[in-house]
Tab-separated table of C-alpha atoms and ligand atoms in Angstrom:
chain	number	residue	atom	x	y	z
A	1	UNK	CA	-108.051	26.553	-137.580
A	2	UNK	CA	-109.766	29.545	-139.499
A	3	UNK	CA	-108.771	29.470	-142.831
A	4	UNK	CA	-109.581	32.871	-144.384
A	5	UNK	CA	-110.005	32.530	-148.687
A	6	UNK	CA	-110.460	36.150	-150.146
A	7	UNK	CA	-112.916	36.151	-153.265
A	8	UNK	CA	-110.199	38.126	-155.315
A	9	UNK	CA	-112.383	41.103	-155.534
A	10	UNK	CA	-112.734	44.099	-153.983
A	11	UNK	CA	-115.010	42.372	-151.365
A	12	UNK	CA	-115.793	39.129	-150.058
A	13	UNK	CA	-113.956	36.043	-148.294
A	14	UNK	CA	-115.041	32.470	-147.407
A	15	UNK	CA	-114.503	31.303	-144.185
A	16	UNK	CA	-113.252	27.482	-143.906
A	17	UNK	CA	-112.549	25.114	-141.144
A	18	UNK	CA	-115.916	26.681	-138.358
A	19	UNK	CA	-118.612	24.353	-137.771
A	20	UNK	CA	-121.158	27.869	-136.928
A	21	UNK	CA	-123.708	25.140	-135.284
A	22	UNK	CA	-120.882	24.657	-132.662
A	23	UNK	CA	-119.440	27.366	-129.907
A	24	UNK	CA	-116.788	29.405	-131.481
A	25	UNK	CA	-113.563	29.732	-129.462
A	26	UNK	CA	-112.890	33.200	-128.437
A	27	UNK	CA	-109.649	32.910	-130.947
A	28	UNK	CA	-111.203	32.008	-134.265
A	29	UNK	CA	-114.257	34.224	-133.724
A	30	UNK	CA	-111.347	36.715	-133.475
A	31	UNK	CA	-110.070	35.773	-136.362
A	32	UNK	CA	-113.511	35.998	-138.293
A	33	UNK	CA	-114.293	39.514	-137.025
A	34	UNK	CA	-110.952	40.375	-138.229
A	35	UNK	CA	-111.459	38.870	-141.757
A	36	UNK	CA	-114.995	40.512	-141.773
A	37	UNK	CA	-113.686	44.205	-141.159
A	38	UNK	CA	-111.166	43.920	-143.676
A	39	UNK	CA	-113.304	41.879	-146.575
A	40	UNK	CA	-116.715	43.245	-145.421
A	41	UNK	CA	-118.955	40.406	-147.007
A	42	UNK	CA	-118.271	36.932	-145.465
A	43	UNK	CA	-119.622	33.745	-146.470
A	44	UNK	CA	-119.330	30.549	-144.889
A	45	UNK	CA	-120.288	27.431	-147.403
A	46	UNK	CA	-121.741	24.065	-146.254
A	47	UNK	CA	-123.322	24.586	-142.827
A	48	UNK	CA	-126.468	23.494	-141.698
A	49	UNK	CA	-128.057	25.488	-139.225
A	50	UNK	CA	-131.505	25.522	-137.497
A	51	UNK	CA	-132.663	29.355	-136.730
A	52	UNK	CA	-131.429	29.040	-132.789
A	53	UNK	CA	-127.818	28.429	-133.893
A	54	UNK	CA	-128.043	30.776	-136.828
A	55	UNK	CA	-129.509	33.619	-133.828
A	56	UNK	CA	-126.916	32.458	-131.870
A	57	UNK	CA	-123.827	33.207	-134.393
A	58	UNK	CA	-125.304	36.506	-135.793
A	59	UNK	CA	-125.673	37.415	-131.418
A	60	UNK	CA	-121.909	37.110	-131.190
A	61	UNK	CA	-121.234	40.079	-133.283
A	62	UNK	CA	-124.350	42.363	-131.179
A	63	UNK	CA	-127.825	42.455	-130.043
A	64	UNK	CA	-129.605	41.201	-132.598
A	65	UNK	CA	-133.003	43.254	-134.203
A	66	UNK	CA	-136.095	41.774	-134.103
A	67	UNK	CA	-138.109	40.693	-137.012
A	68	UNK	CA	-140.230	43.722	-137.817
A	69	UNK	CA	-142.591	41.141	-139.073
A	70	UNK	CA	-143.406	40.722	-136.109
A	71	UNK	CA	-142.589	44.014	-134.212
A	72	UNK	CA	-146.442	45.061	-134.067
A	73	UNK	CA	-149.811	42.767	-133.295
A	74	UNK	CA	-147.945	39.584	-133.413
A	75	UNK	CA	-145.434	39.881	-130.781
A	76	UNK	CA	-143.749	36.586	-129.816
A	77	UNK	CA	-141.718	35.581	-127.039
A	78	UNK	CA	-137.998	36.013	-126.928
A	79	UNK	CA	-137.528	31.979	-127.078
A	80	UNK	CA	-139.294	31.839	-129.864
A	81	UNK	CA	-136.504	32.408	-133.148
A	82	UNK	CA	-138.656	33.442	-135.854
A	83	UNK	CA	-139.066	37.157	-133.310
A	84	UNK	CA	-135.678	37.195	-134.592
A	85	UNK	CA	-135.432	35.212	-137.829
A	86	UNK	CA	-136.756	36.825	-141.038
A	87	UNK	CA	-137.918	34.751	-144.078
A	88	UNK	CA	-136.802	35.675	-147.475
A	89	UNK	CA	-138.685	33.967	-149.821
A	90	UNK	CA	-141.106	33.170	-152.775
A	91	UNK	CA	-142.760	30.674	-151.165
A	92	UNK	CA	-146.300	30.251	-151.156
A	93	UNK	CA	-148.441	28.291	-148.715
A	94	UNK	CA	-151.747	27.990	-148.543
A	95	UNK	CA	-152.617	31.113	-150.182
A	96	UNK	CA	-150.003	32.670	-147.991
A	97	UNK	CA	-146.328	34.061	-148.221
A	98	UNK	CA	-143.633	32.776	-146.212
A	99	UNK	CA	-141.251	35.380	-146.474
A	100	UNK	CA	-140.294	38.486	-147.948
A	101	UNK	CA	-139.297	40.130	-151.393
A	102	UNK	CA	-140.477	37.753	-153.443
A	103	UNK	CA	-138.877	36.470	-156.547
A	104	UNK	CA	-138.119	40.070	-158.022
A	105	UNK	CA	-134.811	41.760	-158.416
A	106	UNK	CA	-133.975	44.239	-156.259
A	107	UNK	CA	-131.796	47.319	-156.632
A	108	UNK	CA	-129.117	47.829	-154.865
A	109	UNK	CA	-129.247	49.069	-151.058
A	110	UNK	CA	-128.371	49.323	-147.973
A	111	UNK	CA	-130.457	47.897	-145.227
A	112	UNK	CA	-133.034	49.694	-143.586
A	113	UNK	CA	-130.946	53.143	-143.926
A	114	UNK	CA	-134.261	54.921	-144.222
A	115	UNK	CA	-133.912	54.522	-140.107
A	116	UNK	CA	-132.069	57.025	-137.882
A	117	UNK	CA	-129.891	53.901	-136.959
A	118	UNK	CA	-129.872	51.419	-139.489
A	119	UNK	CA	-128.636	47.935	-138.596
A	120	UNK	CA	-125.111	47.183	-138.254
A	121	UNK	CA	-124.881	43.784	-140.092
A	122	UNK	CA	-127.408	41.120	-141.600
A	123	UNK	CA	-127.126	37.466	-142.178
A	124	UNK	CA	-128.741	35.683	-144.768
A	125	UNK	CA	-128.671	31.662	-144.420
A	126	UNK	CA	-129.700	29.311	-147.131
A	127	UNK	CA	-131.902	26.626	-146.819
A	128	UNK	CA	-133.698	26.584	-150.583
A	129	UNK	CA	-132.631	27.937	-153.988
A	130	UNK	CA	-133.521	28.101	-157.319
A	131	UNK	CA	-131.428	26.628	-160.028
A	132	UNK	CA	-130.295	29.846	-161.624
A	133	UNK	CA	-130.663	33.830	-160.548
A	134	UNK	CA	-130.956	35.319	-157.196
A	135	UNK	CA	-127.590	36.111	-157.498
A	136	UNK	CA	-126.941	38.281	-154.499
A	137	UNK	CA	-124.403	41.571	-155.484
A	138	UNK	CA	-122.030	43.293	-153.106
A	139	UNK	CA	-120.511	46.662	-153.557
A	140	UNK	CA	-117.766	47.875	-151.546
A	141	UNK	CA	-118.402	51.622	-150.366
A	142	UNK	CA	-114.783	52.028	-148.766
A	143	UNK	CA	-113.828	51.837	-152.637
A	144	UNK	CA	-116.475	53.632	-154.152
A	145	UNK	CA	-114.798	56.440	-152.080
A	146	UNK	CA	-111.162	56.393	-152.255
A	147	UNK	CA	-111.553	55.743	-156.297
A	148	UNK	CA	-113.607	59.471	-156.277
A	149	UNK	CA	-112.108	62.055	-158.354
A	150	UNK	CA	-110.521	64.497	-155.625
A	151	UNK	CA	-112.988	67.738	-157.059
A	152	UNK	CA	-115.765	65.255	-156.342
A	153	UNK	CA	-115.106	63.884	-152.597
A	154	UNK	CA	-114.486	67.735	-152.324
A	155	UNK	CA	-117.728	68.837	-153.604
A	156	UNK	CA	-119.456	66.146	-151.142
A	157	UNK	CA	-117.689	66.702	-147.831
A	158	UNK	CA	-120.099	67.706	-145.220
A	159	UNK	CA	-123.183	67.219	-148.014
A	160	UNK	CA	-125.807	64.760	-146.216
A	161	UNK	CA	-128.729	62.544	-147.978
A	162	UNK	CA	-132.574	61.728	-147.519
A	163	UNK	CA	-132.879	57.727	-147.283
A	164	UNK	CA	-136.394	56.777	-148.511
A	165	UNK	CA	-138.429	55.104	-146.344
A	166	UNK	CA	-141.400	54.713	-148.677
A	167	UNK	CA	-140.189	51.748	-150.806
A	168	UNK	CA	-138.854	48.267	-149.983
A	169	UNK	CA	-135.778	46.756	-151.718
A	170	UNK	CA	-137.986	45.568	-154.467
A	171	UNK	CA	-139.921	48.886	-154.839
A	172	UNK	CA	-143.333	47.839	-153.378
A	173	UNK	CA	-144.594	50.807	-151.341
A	174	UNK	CA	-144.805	50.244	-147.710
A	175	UNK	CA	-147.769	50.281	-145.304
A	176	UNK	CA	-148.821	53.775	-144.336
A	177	UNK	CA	-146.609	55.275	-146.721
A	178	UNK	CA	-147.775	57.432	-149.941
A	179	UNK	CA	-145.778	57.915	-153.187
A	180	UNK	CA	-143.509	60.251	-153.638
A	181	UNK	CA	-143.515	62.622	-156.536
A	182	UNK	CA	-140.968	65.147	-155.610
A	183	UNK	CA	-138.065	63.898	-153.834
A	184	UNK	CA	-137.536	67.374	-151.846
A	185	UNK	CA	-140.519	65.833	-149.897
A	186	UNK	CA	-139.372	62.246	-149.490
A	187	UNK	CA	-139.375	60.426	-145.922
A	188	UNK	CA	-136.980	58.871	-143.902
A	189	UNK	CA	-133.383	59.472	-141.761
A	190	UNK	CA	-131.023	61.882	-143.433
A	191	UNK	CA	-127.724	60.713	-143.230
A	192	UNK	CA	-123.857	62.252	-144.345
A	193	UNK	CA	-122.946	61.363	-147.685
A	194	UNK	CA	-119.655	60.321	-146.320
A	195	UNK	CA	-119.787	58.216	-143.079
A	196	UNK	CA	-117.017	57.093	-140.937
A	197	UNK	CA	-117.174	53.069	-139.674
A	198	UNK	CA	-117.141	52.962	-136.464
A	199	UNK	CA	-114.853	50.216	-136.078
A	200	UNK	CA	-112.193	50.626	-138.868
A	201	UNK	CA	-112.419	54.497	-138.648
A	202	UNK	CA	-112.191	54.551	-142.233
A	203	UNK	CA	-114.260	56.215	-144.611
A	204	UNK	CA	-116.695	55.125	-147.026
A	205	UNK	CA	-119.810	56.365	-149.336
A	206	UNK	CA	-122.655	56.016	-147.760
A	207	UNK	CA	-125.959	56.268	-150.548
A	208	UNK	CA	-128.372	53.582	-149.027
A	209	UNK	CA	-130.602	53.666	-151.762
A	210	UNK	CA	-131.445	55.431	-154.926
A	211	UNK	CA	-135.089	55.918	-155.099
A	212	UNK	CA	-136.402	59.242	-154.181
A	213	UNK	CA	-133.363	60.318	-152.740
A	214	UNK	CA	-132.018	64.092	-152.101
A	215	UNK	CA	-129.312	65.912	-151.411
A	216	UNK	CA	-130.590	68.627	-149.008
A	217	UNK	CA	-129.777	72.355	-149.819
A	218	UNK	CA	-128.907	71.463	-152.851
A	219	UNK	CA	-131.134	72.733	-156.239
A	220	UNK	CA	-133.271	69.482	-157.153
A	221	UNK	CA	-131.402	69.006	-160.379
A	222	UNK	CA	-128.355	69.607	-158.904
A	223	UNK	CA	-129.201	66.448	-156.743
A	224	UNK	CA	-130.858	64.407	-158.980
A	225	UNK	CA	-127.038	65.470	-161.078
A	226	UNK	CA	-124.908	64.513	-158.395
A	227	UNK	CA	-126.370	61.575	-156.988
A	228	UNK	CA	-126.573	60.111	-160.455
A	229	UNK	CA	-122.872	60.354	-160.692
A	230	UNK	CA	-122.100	58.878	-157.622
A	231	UNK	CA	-124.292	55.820	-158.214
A	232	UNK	CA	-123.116	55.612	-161.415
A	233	UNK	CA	-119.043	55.527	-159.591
A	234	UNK	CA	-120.224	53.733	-156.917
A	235	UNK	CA	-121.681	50.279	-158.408
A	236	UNK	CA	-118.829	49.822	-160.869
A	237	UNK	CA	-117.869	46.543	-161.785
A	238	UNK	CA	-114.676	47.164	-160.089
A	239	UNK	CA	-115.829	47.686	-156.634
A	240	UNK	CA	-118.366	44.686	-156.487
A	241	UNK	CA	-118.673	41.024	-156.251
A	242	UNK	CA	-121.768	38.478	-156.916
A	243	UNK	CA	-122.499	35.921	-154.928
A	244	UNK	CA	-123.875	32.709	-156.733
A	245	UNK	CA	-125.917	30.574	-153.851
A	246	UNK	CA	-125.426	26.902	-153.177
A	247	UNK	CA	-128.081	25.301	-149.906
A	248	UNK	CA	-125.817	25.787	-146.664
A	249	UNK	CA	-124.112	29.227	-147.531
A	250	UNK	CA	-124.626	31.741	-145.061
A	251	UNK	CA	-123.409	34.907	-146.007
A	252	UNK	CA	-122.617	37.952	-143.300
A	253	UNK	CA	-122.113	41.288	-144.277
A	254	UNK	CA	-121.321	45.002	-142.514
A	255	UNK	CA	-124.329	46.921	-143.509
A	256	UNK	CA	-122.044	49.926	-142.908
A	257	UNK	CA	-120.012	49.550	-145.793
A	258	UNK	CA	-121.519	47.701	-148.384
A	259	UNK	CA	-124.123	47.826	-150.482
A	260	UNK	CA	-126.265	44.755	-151.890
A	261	UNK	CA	-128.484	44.108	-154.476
A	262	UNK	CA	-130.591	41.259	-155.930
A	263	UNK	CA	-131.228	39.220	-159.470
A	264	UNK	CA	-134.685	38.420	-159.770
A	265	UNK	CA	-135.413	34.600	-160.370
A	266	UNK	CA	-137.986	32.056	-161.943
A	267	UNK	CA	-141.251	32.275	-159.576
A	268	UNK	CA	-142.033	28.700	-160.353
A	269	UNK	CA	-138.398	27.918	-158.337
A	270	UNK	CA	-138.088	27.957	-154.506
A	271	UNK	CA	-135.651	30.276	-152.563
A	272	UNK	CA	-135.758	30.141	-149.200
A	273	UNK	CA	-133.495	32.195	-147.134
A	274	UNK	CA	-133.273	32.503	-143.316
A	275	UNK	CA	-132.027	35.980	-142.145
A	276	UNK	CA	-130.756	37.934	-138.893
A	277	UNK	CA	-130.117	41.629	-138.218
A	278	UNK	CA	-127.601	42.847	-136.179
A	279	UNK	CA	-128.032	46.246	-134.465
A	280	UNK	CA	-125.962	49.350	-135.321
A	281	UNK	CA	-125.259	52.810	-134.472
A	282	UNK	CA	-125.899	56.085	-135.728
A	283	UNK	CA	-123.775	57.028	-138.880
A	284	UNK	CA	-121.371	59.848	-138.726
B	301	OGA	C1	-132.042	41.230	-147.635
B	301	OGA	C2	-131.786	41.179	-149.061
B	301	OGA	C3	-131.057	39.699	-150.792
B	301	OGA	C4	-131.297	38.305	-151.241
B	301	OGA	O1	-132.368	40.184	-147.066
B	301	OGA	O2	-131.891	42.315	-147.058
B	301	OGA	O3	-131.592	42.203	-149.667
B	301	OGA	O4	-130.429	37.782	-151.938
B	301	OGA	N1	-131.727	39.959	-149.594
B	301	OGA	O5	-132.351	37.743	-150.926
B	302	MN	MN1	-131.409	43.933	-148.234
């Protein structure tokens, strides 16, 4: 039986009693989905997974994305997992890095919402970590909402945002992209400020990510003003919850209503991190 454990925050569950190497009966994946809409971050402690069985969990909830590591040049085969499974790491081999992000912090984001139609979920799968940091932080975006002053929601209703699509979640600029000095002129998918999940039908904020971000029509210090003060609201202590890593968690969580964020870590430690995407749908 599915045992669900909320975290006692505002977000986050464990799961207890699946075996996620196994098939899932059609009744406790139920019961999982359920627990996942209503806690939005789920994390499942003590599994041991190789990437096929990790793809093959994360593909009961959608289609899963494929590793834009390898979505130009390299293209690999469908049977092979890593077109699917994404390192996140600080590894080093032979001159070479395994994974992504590194050991640095990283601020908090949403995934890939610098796309038209960012991903719906991601899974990240624990196989190394260090013995202290790389805390992973969760912020729940259905609260950041319904805890807005009412003049504020007002003033945002029907206002929509630039997502950045210059910087990754650690800040390093991306291939092909060049800085951005005003943010009237930055890249990337403009989406409303206040998005509807497709699934719950409820509400929720809906900021992606700070950096270079604007409010469009709006006065760029009116923007800069206001986005401010909804960061500011929306990453209270309040309306988020940490996750401290132990080898064998995997943690899922709906990209559509939480944020996430990073503590960086020692870069002599190892943290190695095996992660799927799950595809989404436009926000509205
Ligand atoms: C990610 C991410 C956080 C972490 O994989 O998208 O933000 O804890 N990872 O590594
Ligand atoms: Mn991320």
């Amino acid at each position: 039986m599915v045992e669900v454990r909320p975290s006692g925050a505002v977000l986050g569950a464990d799961i207890l009693g699946v075996d996620l190497s196994q098939p899932i009966s059609a009744a406790a994946f139920g019961a999982i989905r359920g627990a996942w809409m209503q806690h939005l971050v789920l994390r499942f402690r003590d599994q041991r997974l190789n990437d096929d069985q990790l793809m093959a969990f994360s593909a009961s909830f959608g289609a899963l994305d494929r590793n834009p590591r390898h979505a130009r040049g390299e293209l690999r085969t469908v049977e092979d997992s890593s077109a699917y499974v994404n390192v996140i790491s600080n590894v080093v081999e032979n001159g070479k890095a395994i994974g992504g992000l590194g050991n640095y912090e990283s601020l908090w984001h949403t995934d890939m919402s610098y796309n038209a139609i960012p991903p719906m979920a991601s899974a990240l799968y624990a196989l190394e970590i260090p013995p202290s940091g790389g805390d992973t932080g969760f912020c729940n975006m259905y609260a950041a909402l319904e805890s807005l002053p009412p003049t504020l929601r007002q003033r945002i209703a029907g206002l929509s945002c630039v997502h950045d699509s210059s910087l990754n979640s650690v800040g390093q600029l991306r291939v092909g992209f060049e800085e951005v000095t005003d943010p009237r002129k930055t890249p990337g998918a403009v989406h409303p400020l206040v998005r509807t999940h497709p699934v719950t039908g409820r509400a929720c904020l809906f900021l992606g990510r700070r950096r270079n971000a604007y409010i469009p029509g709006l006065e760029l210090a009116e923007s800069e003003a206001l986005l401010d003060t909804l960061w500011a609201h929306a990453v209270k202590p309040e309306h988020c919850w940490a996750q401290q890593w132990q080898v064998g968690d995997l943690i899922m969580w709906d990209n559509r209503c939480a944020m996430h964020r990073r503590d960086e870590f020692d870069g002599n430690a190892r943290r190695v991190m095996h992660r799927t995407q799950i595809s989404g749908d436009r926000p509205f």
